[in-house]
XYZ file of C-alpha atoms in Angstrom:
628
model
C 73.766 78.501 118.718
C 76.299 79.880 121.157
C 76.137 83.236 122.850
C 79.405 85.075 123.514
C 80.058 86.057 127.115
C 80.169 89.850 127.307
C 83.532 91.538 127.800
C 81.976 93.173 130.871
C 81.863 89.738 132.538
C 85.455 88.817 131.733
C 88.477 90.092 133.639
C 91.774 89.609 131.822
C 94.779 89.275 134.132
C 97.260 87.823 131.736
C 101.008 88.262 131.269
C 100.596 88.470 127.501
C 97.372 90.442 127.004
C 97.132 92.596 130.139
C 100.171 94.758 129.279
C 98.766 95.325 125.784
C 95.359 96.266 127.130
C 97.027 98.606 129.621
C 99.074 100.275 126.879
C 95.913 100.520 124.786
C 94.113 102.208 127.688
C 96.915 104.484 128.873
C 98.681 105.310 125.607
C 96.768 104.359 122.463
C 93.323 105.707 123.322
C 94.661 109.086 124.588
C 97.028 109.291 121.598
C 94.189 108.702 119.166
C 91.999 111.274 120.870
C 94.803 113.794 120.463
C 95.223 112.906 116.791
C 91.469 113.262 116.192
C 91.553 116.600 117.983
C 94.645 117.989 116.258
C 93.540 116.923 112.775
C 90.138 118.561 113.199
C 88.096 115.379 113.193
C 86.385 116.079 116.523
C 85.819 119.800 116.078
C 84.359 119.150 112.630
C 81.163 118.130 114.427
C 80.752 121.824 115.301
C 79.740 122.188 111.619
C 81.510 125.533 111.330
C 83.591 124.702 108.239
C 82.801 126.907 105.225
C 83.805 126.545 101.553
C 87.242 128.044 100.999
C 88.462 127.255 104.504
C 91.422 124.962 105.102
C 91.152 121.396 106.401
C 88.000 120.374 104.582
C 86.256 117.551 106.481
C 86.746 114.177 104.846
C 84.148 111.509 104.188
C 85.893 109.163 106.677
C 86.125 111.497 109.648
C 82.886 110.522 111.377
C 83.994 106.881 111.485
C 87.404 107.661 113.024
C 85.812 109.534 115.919
C 83.122 106.866 116.275
C 85.683 104.062 116.588
C 87.621 106.065 119.149
C 84.392 106.488 121.133
C 83.756 102.765 120.905
C 87.248 101.933 122.165
C 86.991 104.479 124.973
C 83.583 103.110 125.996
C 84.858 99.529 126.205
C 87.788 100.750 128.279
C 85.468 102.605 130.658
C 83.465 99.429 131.210
C 86.468 97.468 132.462
C 88.583 100.315 133.889
C 86.514 103.310 135.082
C 88.282 106.605 134.435
C 86.530 109.904 135.315
C 88.676 111.970 132.960
C 88.091 109.653 129.991
C 84.389 109.541 130.878
C 84.323 113.331 130.761
C 86.035 113.403 127.359
C 83.621 110.818 125.984
C 80.613 112.790 127.227
C 82.082 115.935 125.695
C 82.510 114.324 122.277
C 79.038 112.774 122.422
C 77.510 116.173 123.207
C 79.306 117.583 120.175
C 78.082 114.765 117.929
C 74.518 115.175 119.181
C 74.672 118.888 118.386
C 75.511 118.044 114.759
C 72.404 115.901 114.287
C 69.917 117.452 111.908
C 66.211 117.918 112.773
C 65.261 114.846 110.707
C 67.858 112.670 112.453
C 70.511 112.802 109.726
C 74.100 112.900 111.002
C 77.108 113.225 108.719
C 79.722 115.983 108.734
C 80.719 115.832 105.071
C 77.234 115.942 103.595
C 76.091 118.585 106.053
C 78.831 121.190 105.518
C 80.834 120.174 102.420
C 78.162 118.757 100.127
C 74.833 119.938 101.540
C 71.897 118.859 99.446
C 73.731 115.772 98.110
C 72.777 113.214 100.734
C 72.645 109.591 99.548
C 73.795 110.497 96.016
C 77.158 108.710 96.149
C 76.536 105.468 97.989
C 79.208 103.651 95.988
C 82.101 105.837 97.102
C 81.270 108.321 99.840
C 81.023 106.005 102.884
C 77.855 107.694 104.140
C 76.245 104.523 105.472
C 79.646 103.203 106.562
C 80.101 106.206 108.837
C 76.559 105.738 110.112
C 77.386 102.142 110.961
C 80.398 103.094 113.041
C 78.384 105.743 114.882
C 75.751 103.100 115.626
C 78.390 100.672 116.940
C 79.751 103.442 119.161
C 76.281 104.178 120.495
C 75.702 100.530 121.355
C 79.126 100.188 122.998
C 78.664 103.357 125.056
C 75.293 102.175 126.333
C 76.612 98.698 127.158
C 79.562 100.204 129.014
C 77.894 103.055 130.894
C 74.104 102.486 130.614
C 73.882 106.098 129.430
C 71.520 106.632 126.510
C 73.096 109.898 125.326
C 74.686 108.435 122.204
C 72.320 105.496 121.839
C 69.334 107.824 121.455
C 71.228 109.825 118.830
C 72.065 106.772 116.723
C 68.548 105.370 117.079
C 67.192 108.604 115.608
C 69.741 108.323 112.801
C 68.839 104.672 112.164
C 65.158 105.642 112.075
C 65.974 108.276 109.470
C 67.955 105.770 107.376
C 65.051 103.333 107.634
C 62.767 106.028 106.230
C 65.066 106.478 103.224
C 65.994 102.903 102.248
C 63.826 99.881 101.558
C 61.574 98.139 99.083
C 58.576 100.377 99.734
C 57.503 102.890 97.125
C 59.423 106.135 97.346
C 62.423 104.583 99.126
C 65.896 104.051 97.696
C 66.902 100.496 96.855
C 70.560 101.266 97.468
C 73.269 99.994 99.805
C 76.715 101.154 100.854
C 79.839 100.780 98.734
C 81.726 100.030 101.952
C 79.804 97.517 104.023
C 79.603 98.192 107.771
C 76.146 99.417 108.625
C 74.753 95.917 108.129
C 76.513 94.438 111.158
C 75.953 97.648 113.153
C 72.183 97.447 112.679
C 72.178 93.890 114.037
C 73.970 95.158 117.148
C 71.433 97.975 117.477
C 68.561 95.506 117.177
C 70.051 93.272 119.856
C 70.398 96.130 122.335
C 67.030 97.794 121.615
C 64.828 94.913 120.468
C 63.602 97.060 117.557
C 63.058 94.630 114.670
C 63.023 97.391 112.049
C 66.782 97.662 112.464
C 67.258 93.942 111.877
C 65.042 94.038 108.797
C 66.943 97.056 107.462
C 70.206 95.143 107.801
C 68.593 92.226 105.974
C 67.448 94.585 103.206
C 70.973 95.951 102.653
C 72.395 92.415 102.437
C 69.628 91.023 100.228
C 69.647 93.980 97.838
C 73.373 93.878 97.180
C 74.243 92.698 93.680
C 70.671 92.631 92.425
C 69.773 93.852 88.933
C 69.255 96.532 87.819
C 72.551 97.248 89.545
C 72.219 100.199 91.900
C 75.745 101.588 91.535
C 75.588 101.377 87.740
C 72.396 103.443 87.741
C 73.812 105.845 90.329
C 76.865 106.659 88.183
C 75.056 107.274 84.866
C 75.064 111.040 85.279
C 77.468 111.747 88.127
C 80.946 110.861 89.302
C 81.769 109.285 92.621
C 84.176 110.540 95.257
C 86.740 107.919 94.201
C 85.923 107.977 90.502
C 89.551 108.329 89.388
C 90.646 105.471 91.629
C 87.827 103.265 90.395
C 89.051 103.631 86.802
C 92.162 101.628 87.692
C 90.266 98.686 89.130
C 89.768 95.561 87.047
C 86.233 95.029 88.292
C 84.437 97.713 90.323
C 81.518 95.430 91.186
C 83.829 92.776 92.580
C 85.759 95.467 94.456
C 82.735 96.145 96.673
C 81.272 92.616 96.463
C 78.199 93.743 94.505
C 78.972 91.566 91.458
C 76.396 88.949 92.502
C 73.657 88.601 95.102
C 75.409 87.504 98.288
C 73.867 84.023 98.333
C 75.414 83.305 94.920
C 78.924 84.317 95.935
C 81.444 81.536 96.486
C 84.848 83.234 96.089
C 86.343 86.084 98.109
C 86.991 89.022 95.815
C 87.677 92.712 95.994
C 88.421 94.924 98.969
C 89.209 92.689 101.946
C 87.794 94.886 104.729
C 84.528 95.419 102.892
C 84.288 91.652 102.450
C 84.937 90.851 106.120
C 82.329 93.315 107.359
C 79.762 91.988 104.898
C 80.440 88.353 105.789
C 80.154 89.255 109.484
C 76.683 90.693 108.869
C 75.717 87.670 106.788
C 76.679 85.387 109.664
C 74.718 87.521 112.123
C 71.628 87.470 109.928
C 71.957 83.749 109.267
C 71.757 83.236 113.013
C 68.947 85.684 113.667
C 66.695 84.395 110.882
C 67.824 80.765 110.757
C 68.753 81.470 107.139
C 70.465 78.364 105.780
C 71.205 79.953 102.396
C 73.160 82.772 104.041
C 74.999 80.304 106.245
C 75.934 78.131 103.266
C 77.246 81.190 101.442
C 79.351 82.074 104.492
C 80.748 78.542 104.634
C 81.685 78.576 100.933
C 83.370 81.953 101.251
C 85.137 80.901 104.459
C 86.609 77.819 102.812
C 87.796 79.762 99.795
C 89.468 82.404 101.912
C 91.105 80.211 104.529
C 92.364 77.511 102.187
C 93.587 79.648 99.294
C 93.903 83.331 100.228
C 95.143 83.807 103.802
C 98.663 84.598 104.949
C 100.171 82.438 107.681
C 99.854 85.444 110.015
C 96.087 85.599 109.567
C 96.521 88.610 107.316
C 94.390 88.874 104.188
C 94.517 91.002 101.057
C 97.389 90.423 98.658
C 97.738 93.812 96.989
C 97.395 97.506 97.646
C 95.910 98.047 94.173
C 92.452 97.174 95.454
C 93.396 96.768 99.131
C 92.271 93.220 98.741
C 92.295 89.911 96.949
C 93.866 88.962 93.627
C 93.743 85.263 92.707
C 94.115 81.966 94.527
C 97.491 81.259 96.158
C 98.835 84.730 95.371
C 100.471 85.479 98.720
C 103.460 87.776 98.190
C 105.746 88.733 101.051
C 107.475 92.101 100.533
C 104.463 93.517 98.691
C 101.769 91.853 100.793
C 99.050 94.281 101.821
C 97.400 92.451 104.723
C 95.653 95.541 106.046
C 95.317 95.634 109.818
C 91.590 96.335 109.502
C 91.203 93.223 107.362
C 92.800 90.972 110.000
C 90.499 92.566 112.568
C 87.550 91.925 110.256
C 88.672 88.305 109.987
C 88.459 88.070 113.784
C 84.952 89.560 113.728
C 83.741 87.115 111.089
C 85.264 84.015 112.649
C 83.894 84.943 116.056
C 80.406 85.148 114.550
C 80.766 81.882 112.666
C 81.902 80.293 115.907
C 78.619 81.194 117.579
C 76.641 79.530 114.776
C 78.631 76.322 114.920
C 81.088 75.477 117.660
C 83.785 74.403 115.236
C 87.412 74.815 116.249
C 88.453 75.909 112.767
C 86.793 79.283 113.388
C 88.514 79.759 116.733
C 91.829 78.634 115.223
C 91.571 81.296 112.518
C 90.511 83.916 115.064
C 93.469 83.039 117.280
C 95.948 83.071 114.378
C 94.896 86.581 113.421
C 94.811 87.891 116.990
C 98.304 86.750 117.952
C 99.941 87.678 114.665
C 98.340 89.827 111.966
C 96.260 92.003 114.328
C 98.692 93.053 117.047
C 101.500 93.471 114.522
C 99.508 96.570 113.551
C 100.497 98.497 116.697
C 103.896 99.202 118.223
C 104.705 97.988 121.710
C 104.414 101.558 123.032
C 100.914 101.844 121.535
C 101.573 105.000 119.537
C 102.563 103.836 116.066
C 100.610 101.735 113.586
C 100.886 99.654 110.464
C 98.165 100.093 107.857
C 99.618 97.254 105.781
C 101.507 94.332 107.341
C 104.153 92.875 105.008
C 105.659 89.450 105.606
C 109.066 90.641 104.451
C 110.806 93.998 104.398
C 114.114 95.300 103.088
C 114.084 97.821 105.925
C 111.832 100.499 104.471
C 108.528 99.627 106.161
C 107.767 101.278 109.490
C 104.745 102.078 111.629
C 103.368 105.625 111.630
C 101.706 107.744 114.288
C 98.609 108.392 112.176
C 97.203 108.272 108.650
C 95.084 110.491 106.456
C 92.772 107.491 106.175
C 93.036 106.446 109.814
C 90.712 103.442 109.959
C 93.237 100.987 111.406
C 94.424 102.672 114.642
C 90.988 103.088 116.283
C 89.909 99.695 114.928
C 92.802 98.131 116.827
C 91.958 100.118 119.937
C 88.341 98.987 120.017
C 89.250 95.328 119.519
C 91.880 95.286 122.268
C 89.573 97.128 124.668
C 86.839 94.507 124.129
C 89.069 91.426 123.894
C 87.360 89.714 126.819
C 84.280 89.226 124.641
C 86.132 86.789 122.370
C 87.302 84.304 125.022
C 84.145 82.472 126.108
C 80.662 81.510 124.927
C 77.785 79.557 126.407
C 74.614 77.698 125.505
C 71.723 76.687 127.738
C 73.792 73.765 129.059
C 77.423 74.302 128.017
C 80.209 76.707 128.964
C 82.766 77.050 126.179
C 86.402 78.190 126.284
C 87.692 79.408 122.903
C 90.888 81.242 123.879
C 93.345 80.583 126.662
C 93.766 83.856 128.522
C 94.470 84.137 132.235
C 91.738 85.821 134.238
C 88.183 85.324 135.389
C 84.815 84.911 133.675
C 81.294 84.963 135.073
C 78.552 82.847 133.494
C 74.841 82.882 134.304
C 73.656 79.287 133.976
C 70.724 77.347 135.422
C 69.798 80.153 137.798
C 73.203 80.665 139.379
C 76.475 82.424 138.670
C 79.409 80.219 137.766
C 82.940 81.589 137.830
C 85.863 80.269 135.808
C 89.324 81.247 137.036
C 91.794 80.506 134.286
C 95.533 80.412 134.926
C 98.053 80.095 132.103
C 101.242 81.466 130.546
C 99.784 81.001 127.066
C 100.948 81.545 124.325
C 104.467 80.853 125.566
C 103.476 77.441 126.871
C 100.363 75.277 126.708
C 99.660 74.643 130.396
C 96.157 75.793 131.350
C 94.440 75.409 134.724
C 90.783 76.293 135.333
C 89.155 76.474 138.764
C 85.347 76.400 138.848
C 83.403 78.251 141.540
C 79.644 77.849 141.992
C 77.190 77.996 144.897
C 75.565 74.599 144.419
C 76.488 71.485 142.410
C 75.101 71.412 138.892
C 75.250 69.251 135.783
C 76.497 70.990 132.643
C 79.104 70.631 129.927
C 82.459 72.368 129.658
C 83.956 72.568 126.178
C 87.660 73.276 125.706
C 89.283 73.945 122.345
C 92.152 71.760 121.247
C 93.894 74.004 118.687
C 94.636 72.672 115.233
C 98.357 73.273 115.785
C 98.320 70.957 118.835
C 98.981 67.325 117.908
C 99.007 66.005 121.482
C 97.082 67.119 124.540
C 96.423 65.896 128.065
C 93.291 66.599 130.123
C 92.918 66.144 133.890
C 89.722 66.824 135.865
C 90.018 66.781 139.655
C 93.352 64.926 139.385
C 91.870 62.241 137.146
C 93.058 61.983 133.543
C 90.278 62.095 130.969
C 90.613 60.420 127.572
C 90.290 63.198 124.996
C 89.793 61.197 121.796
C 86.308 59.943 122.587
C 85.093 63.365 123.701
C 86.505 65.421 120.823
C 84.113 66.994 118.345
C 85.055 69.657 115.796
C 88.125 70.674 117.740
C 86.494 70.858 121.190
C 86.624 68.325 123.982
C 83.393 68.265 126.008
C 83.214 67.176 129.641
C 79.738 66.784 131.091
C 79.391 65.959 134.765
C 78.046 67.262 138.031
C 80.395 70.119 138.814
C 81.063 71.198 142.395
C 82.683 74.231 143.918
C 86.486 74.288 143.502
C 86.497 71.580 140.834
C 89.598 71.859 138.703
C 90.481 71.305 135.062
C 94.054 71.008 133.821
C 94.800 71.034 130.108
C 98.243 70.519 128.676
C 98.632 71.499 125.021
C 101.990 70.252 123.812
C 103.678 73.102 121.980
C 106.749 72.094 119.985
C 108.503 74.362 117.503
C 107.105 73.573 114.072
C 108.386 74.144 110.552
C 105.489 75.342 108.431
C 105.212 75.003 104.650
C 102.986 76.649 102.048
C 100.795 74.910 99.503
C 102.977 74.182 96.431
C 100.886 76.651 94.417
C 102.143 79.562 96.542
C 104.994 80.386 94.198
C 106.520 83.016 96.485
C 107.272 80.461 99.194
C 108.731 77.609 97.155
C 111.647 76.019 99.065
C 110.938 78.290 102.016
C 109.843 77.510 105.553
C 108.241 79.484 108.360
C 108.646 78.897 112.081
C 105.676 78.593 114.413
C 105.331 77.678 118.074
C 101.784 77.298 119.327
C 99.749 80.151 117.855
C 102.799 82.411 117.372
C 104.346 82.886 113.933
C 108.002 83.916 113.987
C 110.197 86.100 111.795
C 113.837 87.083 111.441
C 115.044 90.650 111.881
C 118.439 91.974 110.817
C 119.237 93.289 114.296
C 119.385 89.702 115.606
C 120.964 88.101 112.548
C 122.601 89.663 109.471
C 121.833 92.694 107.339
C 120.834 90.627 104.302
C 118.367 88.020 105.528
C 117.917 86.379 102.143
C 121.411 84.870 102.538
C 120.222 82.715 105.442
C 118.840 79.212 105.064
C 117.639 76.616 107.540
C 119.228 73.217 107.283
C 117.084 70.097 107.370
C 118.894 68.816 110.444
C 119.176 72.189 112.196
C 117.833 72.040 115.752
C 115.590 74.893 116.870
C 115.289 75.789 120.555
C 112.917 78.133 122.350
C 114.113 80.438 125.119
C 112.063 82.906 127.155
C 113.870 86.263 127.234
C 112.267 88.717 129.644
C 114.547 91.531 128.436
C 113.545 91.221 124.780
C 110.578 93.131 123.369
C 108.651 93.211 126.625
C 109.335 89.529 127.312
C 109.011 86.944 124.525
C 109.928 83.396 123.702
C 112.603 83.635 121.038
C 113.771 80.763 118.891
C 117.426 80.083 118.156
C 118.969 77.397 116.016
C 121.426 76.233 113.466
C 121.330 77.649 109.954
C 123.668 78.518 107.114
C 124.802 81.858 105.743
C 125.887 82.357 102.136
C 129.548 83.386 102.123
C 130.255 86.267 99.742
C 133.958 86.756 100.510
C 135.093 85.426 97.101
C 132.542 87.441 95.170
C 134.179 90.852 95.226
C 133.932 92.562 91.818
C 131.810 89.675 90.494
C 128.119 89.599 89.758
C 127.968 86.140 88.125
C 130.138 83.044 88.319
C 130.096 79.340 87.438
C 131.041 78.586 91.051
C 128.178 77.951 93.425
C 128.284 80.153 96.549
C 129.546 78.398 99.647
C 127.703 78.452 102.952
C 129.036 78.697 106.480
C 127.327 77.828 109.765
C 125.256 80.510 111.428
C 122.926 80.623 114.417
C 119.677 82.442 113.774
C 117.410 84.169 116.263
C 113.711 84.436 115.470
C 111.206 86.661 117.279
C 107.386 86.741 117.208
C 106.179 88.386 114.008
C 103.879 90.768 115.882
C 106.900 92.379 117.584
C 108.972 93.294 114.541
C 109.950 96.928 113.798
C 110.099 97.901 117.458
C 113.884 98.312 117.551
C 116.479 99.468 115.033
C 115.352 99.619 111.381
C 116.387 96.660 109.289
C 115.222 93.783 107.174
C 112.537 91.298 108.214
C 111.190 88.082 106.776
C 108.772 85.373 107.840
C 109.566 82.821 105.129
C 113.155 81.562 105.257
C 114.998 79.553 102.651
C 115.334 75.896 103.504
C 118.232 73.812 102.324
C 117.163 71.552 99.461
C 118.751 68.097 99.283
C-alpha cells in the first residue's frame, strides 16, 4: 500500500495551480463565509430559531458550514492568516455551544424537529452532516493542532457509536446519503480509536441487507424528500442500498452518494485487508470508467436522480455532471491509487481535476456550477450560491488541500502522481528527502525534478506516464533511461543510489489529439472532441460563431496550439481549419432537396474548464466531424 504525502508537506508554486489556490484563499473562502453568514447557516448554530420564524434551518446547513471550516483549515495550514484563524475559532466556538449534553450535534433536529432524531435516515442527511463535521474536525486539528473542534466531533462520534450497531438496543440503520463512512476512517486515523473504524465498517456492511432498513423506516412515516422519491424509478438504487455493497457491480443512483460510499469502501479495504471490498471497488470502477464517465471526468447523466441512467448514456446539453460528483471521483481514485499503484486511477483523477472539477468555479472564484454541461445554447451560467450549496465549499476544500494528491510513498519508494511545480518533503529511511519539481504542465510535458538529501540512499522513484502520452523520454543525471523495461501499470520505476542534487528529466510528448466516443454513445456519433495532454477543449461562440452546431472539423484540418497569456488568465488555445455551414441561400426555407454548402472557417478552442467566464453564448465540447 501507498501512503499519500500530506498537503502540509507539499508547497505548490505552479503557474497553473497557484493562481487558483490563491483565488480560492483570497476570494472563494471569504465569499463562502459571507454567504453562510448572510443566509443564516452560521448563526443557526445559536439554536435560537423558533417555530413560526422566517428562515427555517435546513437539513443541509451543518454540512455547508463544516465544509467551509475544512477549506479554511487547509488554507491556514499552508498560508497562515490571523484573521481567518479568528473567524474559524469563532465558528468552532459557536458549533461547540450547539452540542447537546449527550454529544448530539445537529441544528435541524435540535430546533426544527426536536424529539425526532434518527427517524429519517433515508432522507434527512443527519449522519451526512455528522460526517462533514467530523472531516472538518480532523482537518482543523491537522492544520492547527488545536483540539477545539476535534474534541467536539469525537464526542459526537461517540454518541453515534452508542446509537448504531449490531448490539441489542442499537439501530441497524445507515445514512441515505453516504459520507460519514469515509469521515469515520479519517477520525480513526487521526485518533487511533478503533471504535470509529468499526463503526464505519458497520455502516458499509449493513447497507442493503434484509430486512431493508429504509423500507421498515418508511412504513408509518414520510421522509423529508418523500415527494421527490415518488418520481424515482428505484429508490433503493438511488442511495445504493439495493444490494449489500460486496454484491454490487454496476454504478447506479445518485452519483455523489456513490462516490462517497466507494471512497469509504476503498479505505476499509485497505485498513482491513478486505479483498471482497476491493474486488467490489474494482468492478464498480470498471463499470463507471468504461461506460458512464464523460470525457471531462464528469459523472451523472441526468438531473432526475442527480446520477446515473444506463450504460453509454452521456448527453451533452442535458448532462448533469455535478461538481460534487467529479470531486467525489477524485476522492475515490486517490484512495484506489493508494491500494494499488496503477496509473489508471491517477489518469482518472487527473482528468477530473483539470476539467470537470475546476469548471465548477469561475476564474474570479465567486461563481459556481452545480451541474457541468458539455454543451450549452447560452442559457447555462455559474451562480454565486445555491439553496443546496454542497458544491462551492466542496470545491474550496479540494483546492485548499490539492498538495495531498500529488505524491505518495511506501517504505522504499517515492511516487509522483501529478506534475505540479513546487516542493515536497518525504521522510524515508531516517532522513528527509526533498523533491523540487519544475514544470509548465499542463501546457507542455517537460518536467524536471531535483532531489535533495543529506546522505546517499538507495530507494525507488516512480513517475507516472499518463495514458494520453504515447511517447516519453526519461533522463537521470544527463543519462537517458529506457522506459519500456521499467514501466509497470503506468509508472516507470527508477531504483538506484540517489545523491544530493541528482536530477530527473521527463518529457511527455503532448500532441493535439482528436478524441472519439464509443460507438454506443449515440449523442456523439460523427462527432469529435479535442484534447491536448490532460486538457479537454471546447468551442465558445465568442471565439467562433453564434451557432456552433454549424461548425465541423475536416479530416485534413490542421490544429495548432498557441499559448495566449491575455486569454482567460493565460491558456493554450487551439486554432485550426474547419468548415461552416452556409445558410445564405436558405432564407424563407426550412427544408430543401439541396444539401447545405460549407465554407472554410478557422475555429478557436479553449480549455473546457474556462468556459462561461466571458460574454454569454453557446458552448460545445463535441464537434461535428466531416464524414467521407
